[in-house]
PDB file of C-alpha atoms in Angstrom:
ATOM      1  CA  UNK A 105     -62.981  40.079 -64.549  1.00  0.00           C
ATOM      2  CA  UNK A 106     -65.972  42.378 -64.494  1.00  0.00           C
ATOM      3  CA  UNK A 107     -69.091  41.289 -62.542  1.00  0.00           C
ATOM      4  CA  UNK A 108     -71.106  44.231 -63.760  1.00  0.00           C
ATOM      5  CA  UNK A 109     -74.593  43.094 -64.915  1.00  0.00           C
ATOM      6  CA  UNK A 110     -74.452  39.641 -63.291  1.00  0.00           C
ATOM      7  CA  UNK A 111     -77.272  40.639 -60.908  1.00  0.00           C
ATOM      8  CA  UNK A 112     -79.567  41.249 -63.855  1.00  0.00           C
ATOM      9  CA  UNK A 113     -78.807  37.814 -65.281  1.00  0.00           C
ATOM     10  CA  UNK A 114     -79.482  36.236 -61.885  1.00  0.00           C
ATOM     11  CA  UNK A 115     -82.788  38.141 -61.564  1.00  0.00           C
ATOM     12  CA  UNK A 116     -83.882  36.997 -65.029  1.00  0.00           C
ATOM     13  CA  UNK A 117     -82.961  33.387 -64.154  1.00  0.00           C
ATOM     14  CA  UNK A 118     -84.956  33.522 -60.896  1.00  0.00           C
ATOM     15  CA  UNK A 119     -87.923  35.102 -62.682  1.00  0.00           C
ATOM     16  CA  UNK A 120     -87.795  32.397 -65.364  1.00  0.00           C
ATOM     17  CA  UNK A 121     -87.711  29.660 -62.715  1.00  0.00           C
ATOM     18  CA  UNK A 122     -90.722  31.212 -60.968  1.00  0.00           C
ATOM     19  CA  UNK A 123     -92.657  31.417 -64.225  1.00  0.00           C
ATOM     20  CA  UNK A 124     -91.830  27.802 -65.052  1.00  0.00           C
ATOM     21  CA  UNK A 125     -92.885  26.652 -61.590  1.00  0.00           C
ATOM     22  CA  UNK A 126     -96.148  28.594 -61.900  1.00  0.00           C
ATOM     23  CA  UNK A 127     -96.808  27.150 -65.356  1.00  0.00           C
ATOM     24  CA  UNK A 128     -96.464  23.638 -63.928  1.00  0.00           C
ATOM     25  CA  UNK A 129     -98.218  24.075 -60.572  1.00  0.00           C
ATOM     26  CA  UNK A 130    -101.326  26.021 -61.620  1.00  0.00           C
ATOM     27  CA  UNK A 131    -102.668  23.347 -64.008  1.00  0.00           C
ATOM     28  CA  UNK A 132    -101.756  20.574 -61.561  1.00  0.00           C
ATOM     29  CA  UNK A 133    -103.613  22.276 -58.718  1.00  0.00           C
ATOM     30  CA  UNK A 134    -106.561  22.984 -61.016  1.00  0.00           C
ATOM     31  CA  UNK A 135    -106.749  19.270 -61.861  1.00  0.00           C
ATOM     32  CA  UNK A 136    -106.728  18.427 -58.141  1.00  0.00           C
ATOM     33  CA  UNK A 137    -109.624  20.818 -57.571  1.00  0.00           C
ATOM     34  CA  UNK A 138    -111.526  19.345 -60.518  1.00  0.00           C
ATOM     35  CA  UNK A 139    -110.859  15.880 -59.106  1.00  0.00           C
ATOM     36  CA  UNK A 140    -112.576  16.917 -55.879  1.00  0.00           C
ATOM     37  CA  UNK A 141    -115.532  18.099 -57.947  1.00  0.00           C
ATOM     38  CA  UNK A 142    -115.714  14.727 -59.672  1.00  0.00           C
ATOM     39  CA  UNK A 143    -115.658  12.999 -56.273  1.00  0.00           C
ATOM     40  CA  UNK A 144    -118.539  15.219 -55.198  1.00  0.00           C
ATOM     41  CA  UNK A 145    -120.437  14.215 -58.336  1.00  0.00           C
ATOM     42  CA  UNK A 146    -119.826  10.543 -57.516  1.00  0.00           C
ATOM     43  CA  UNK A 147    -121.037  11.047 -53.946  1.00  0.00           C
ATOM     44  CA  UNK A 148    -124.209  12.810 -55.116  1.00  0.00           C
ATOM     45  CA  UNK A 149    -124.884  10.138 -57.739  1.00  0.00           C
ATOM     46  CA  UNK A 150    -124.441   7.301 -55.233  1.00  0.00           C
ATOM     47  CA  UNK A 151    -126.741   9.012 -52.735  1.00  0.00           C
ATOM     48  CA  UNK A 152    -129.384   9.558 -55.416  1.00  0.00           C
ATOM     49  CA  UNK A 153    -129.205   5.903 -56.460  1.00  0.00           C
ATOM     50  CA  UNK A 154    -129.379   4.692 -52.847  1.00  0.00           C
ATOM     51  CA  UNK A 155    -132.355   6.942 -52.075  1.00  0.00           C
ATOM     52  CA  UNK A 156    -134.159   5.608 -55.132  1.00  0.00           C
ATOM     53  CA  UNK A 157    -133.265   1.987 -54.316  1.00  0.00           C
ATOM     54  CA  UNK A 158    -134.624   2.385 -50.777  1.00  0.00           C
ATOM     55  CA  UNK A 159    -137.910   3.776 -52.057  1.00  0.00           C
ATOM     56  CA  UNK A 160    -137.413   7.190 -50.459  1.00  0.00           C
ATOM     57  CA  UNK A 161    -137.473   8.707 -53.952  1.00  0.00           C
ATOM     58  CA  UNK A 162    -139.475   7.232 -56.847  1.00  0.00           C
ATOM     59  CA  UNK A 163    -137.654   6.127 -59.977  1.00  0.00           C
ATOM     60  CA  UNK A 164    -134.896   3.858 -61.226  1.00  0.00           C
ATOM     61  CA  UNK A 165    -131.675   4.013 -59.164  1.00  0.00           C
ATOM     62  CA  UNK A 166    -129.122   4.219 -61.986  1.00  0.00           C
ATOM     63  CA  UNK A 167    -131.203   6.795 -63.855  1.00  0.00           C
ATOM     64  CA  UNK A 168    -131.293   8.912 -60.699  1.00  0.00           C
ATOM     65  CA  UNK A 169    -127.513   8.508 -60.434  1.00  0.00           C
ATOM     66  CA  UNK A 170    -127.069   9.628 -64.041  1.00  0.00           C
ATOM     67  CA  UNK A 171    -129.248  12.695 -63.453  1.00  0.00           C
ATOM     68  CA  UNK A 172    -127.323  13.655 -60.306  1.00  0.00           C
ATOM     69  CA  UNK A 173    -123.988  13.163 -62.063  1.00  0.00           C
ATOM     70  CA  UNK A 174    -125.129  15.279 -65.014  1.00  0.00           C
ATOM     71  CA  UNK A 175    -126.107  18.109 -62.657  1.00  0.00           C
ATOM     72  CA  UNK A 176    -122.493  18.049 -61.462  1.00  0.00           C
ATOM     73  CA  UNK A 177    -120.996  17.938 -64.955  1.00  0.00           C
ATOM     74  CA  UNK A 178    -120.059  14.247 -64.950  1.00  0.00           C
ATOM     75  CA  UNK A 179    -121.274  11.072 -66.630  1.00  0.00           C
ATOM     76  CA  UNK A 180    -121.898   7.688 -65.032  1.00  0.00           C
ATOM     77  CA  UNK A 181    -119.304   5.114 -66.065  1.00  0.00           C
ATOM     78  CA  UNK A 182    -120.721   2.284 -63.924  1.00  0.00           C
ATOM     79  CA  UNK A 183    -123.681   1.846 -61.614  1.00  0.00           C
ATOM     80  CA  UNK A 184    -124.438  -1.175 -59.449  1.00  0.00           C
ATOM     81  CA  UNK A 185    -127.164  -1.597 -56.838  1.00  0.00           C
ATOM     82  CA  UNK A 186    -126.959  -4.566 -54.451  1.00  0.00           C
ATOM     83  CA  UNK A 187    -129.962  -4.644 -52.118  1.00  0.00           C
ATOM     84  CA  UNK A 188    -129.994  -1.052 -50.874  1.00  0.00           C
ATOM     85  CA  UNK A 189    -126.277  -0.322 -51.420  1.00  0.00           C
ATOM     86  CA  UNK A 190    -125.455   1.709 -54.535  1.00  0.00           C
ATOM     87  CA  UNK A 191    -121.949   1.861 -55.994  1.00  0.00           C
ATOM     88  CA  UNK A 192    -121.478   4.469 -58.711  1.00  0.00           C
ATOM     89  CA  UNK A 193    -118.415   5.385 -60.785  1.00  0.00           C
ATOM     90  CA  UNK A 194    -118.448   8.698 -62.639  1.00  0.00           C
ATOM     91  CA  UNK A 195    -116.050  10.438 -64.977  1.00  0.00           C
ATOM     92  CA  UNK A 196    -115.456  13.853 -66.455  1.00  0.00           C
ATOM     93  CA  UNK A 197    -113.176  14.743 -69.353  1.00  0.00           C
ATOM     94  CA  UNK A 198    -111.121  17.882 -68.887  1.00  0.00           C
ATOM     95  CA  UNK A 199    -108.544  19.094 -71.406  1.00  0.00           C
ATOM     96  CA  UNK A 200    -108.106  15.598 -72.826  1.00  0.00           C
ATOM     97  CA  UNK A 201    -107.736  13.958 -69.403  1.00  0.00           C
ATOM     98  CA  UNK A 202    -110.274  11.596 -67.877  1.00  0.00           C
ATOM     99  CA  UNK A 203    -110.974  12.274 -64.216  1.00  0.00           C
ATOM    100  CA  UNK A 204    -112.863   9.489 -62.476  1.00  0.00           C
ATOM    101  CA  UNK A 205    -114.207   8.777 -59.012  1.00  0.00           C
ATOM    102  CA  UNK A 206    -116.255   6.096 -57.290  1.00  0.00           C
ATOM    103  CA  UNK A 207    -118.649   6.334 -54.359  1.00  0.00           C
ATOM    104  CA  UNK A 208    -120.822   3.979 -52.372  1.00  0.00           C
ATOM    105  CA  UNK A 209    -123.991   4.836 -50.450  1.00  0.00           C
ATOM    106  CA  UNK A 210    -126.723   3.023 -48.604  1.00  0.00           C
ATOM    107  CA  UNK A 211    -128.430   2.729 -45.257  1.00  0.00           C
ATOM    108  CA  UNK A 212    -126.264   2.621 -42.137  1.00  0.00           C
ATOM    109  CA  UNK A 213    -125.263  -0.806 -40.935  1.00  0.00           C
ATOM    110  CA  UNK A 214    -127.187  -2.059 -37.943  1.00  0.00           C
ATOM    111  CA  UNK A 215    -125.066  -2.164 -34.807  1.00  0.00           C
ATOM    112  CA  UNK A 216    -126.988  -4.047 -32.082  1.00  0.00           C
ATOM    113  CA  UNK A 217    -124.670  -2.814 -29.323  1.00  0.00           C
ATOM    114  CA  UNK A 218    -125.253   0.791 -30.234  1.00  0.00           C
ATOM    115  CA  UNK A 219    -128.987   0.385 -30.862  1.00  0.00           C
ATOM    116  CA  UNK A 220    -129.659  -0.071 -27.137  1.00  0.00           C
ATOM    117  CA  UNK A 221    -127.526   2.838 -25.948  1.00  0.00           C
ATOM    118  CA  UNK A 222    -128.427   6.476 -25.614  1.00  0.00           C
ATOM    119  CA  UNK A 223    -127.071   8.804 -28.248  1.00  0.00           C
ATOM    120  CA  UNK A 224    -123.536   9.969 -27.553  1.00  0.00           C
ATOM    121  CA  UNK A 225    -124.359  13.421 -28.906  1.00  0.00           C
ATOM    122  CA  UNK A 226    -127.011  15.082 -26.758  1.00  0.00           C
ATOM    123  CA  UNK A 227    -127.798  17.788 -29.313  1.00  0.00           C
ATOM    124  CA  UNK A 228    -131.244  18.763 -30.555  1.00  0.00           C
ATOM    125  CA  UNK A 229    -133.643  16.075 -31.696  1.00  0.00           C
ATOM    126  CA  UNK A 230    -136.492  16.624 -34.113  1.00  0.00           C
ATOM    127  CA  UNK A 231    -139.888  15.063 -33.593  1.00  0.00           C
ATOM    128  CA  UNK A 232    -142.763  15.044 -36.061  1.00  0.00           C
ATOM    129  CA  UNK A 233    -146.351  14.086 -35.585  1.00  0.00           C
ATOM    130  CA  UNK A 234    -147.251  12.347 -38.848  1.00  0.00           C
ATOM    131  CA  UNK A 235    -150.912  11.823 -37.961  1.00  0.00           C
ATOM    132  CA  UNK A 236    -151.813  15.510 -37.954  1.00  0.00           C
ATOM    133  CA  UNK A 237    -152.984  17.618 -40.897  1.00  0.00           C
ATOM    134  CA  UNK A 238    -150.632  20.512 -40.184  1.00  0.00           C
ATOM    135  CA  UNK A 239    -147.530  18.824 -38.852  1.00  0.00           C
ATOM    136  CA  UNK A 240    -144.950  20.857 -37.033  1.00  0.00           C
ATOM    137  CA  UNK A 241    -141.390  20.137 -36.029  1.00  0.00           C
ATOM    138  CA  UNK A 242    -140.470  20.310 -32.381  1.00  0.00           C
ATOM    139  CA  UNK A 243    -136.921  20.406 -31.094  1.00  0.00           C
ATOM    140  CA  UNK A 244    -136.485  18.146 -28.069  1.00  0.00           C
TER     141      UNK A 244
END
């Protein structure tokens, strides 16, 4: 029996397996990355809706969510505002697949125990003087 040339066949088989693995993994990893982008769009949309619901930004909360989602290449699938808490679901269609994500945003919950304590992080604080004409920020 002659084994001459069997190394070439093995090399071609390994190369084919590598190409097949690459053809499967690259699109799958691209979809994962796009999914993270959709989650970012959902986060931005929920924050925009919550800011609008709180009155920090003028407008209608779900319209603000739709605008933020559109800036990130997504569309709002659902938007709900309960008090100051906004829950937004967005989606993006990519290559025939629907990628969706949901996010929730609102003011932090009040924690009475923590409200009376000093901050755990002693980093810089910012103070503003809102009664002046030319306000300046001071780091404390």
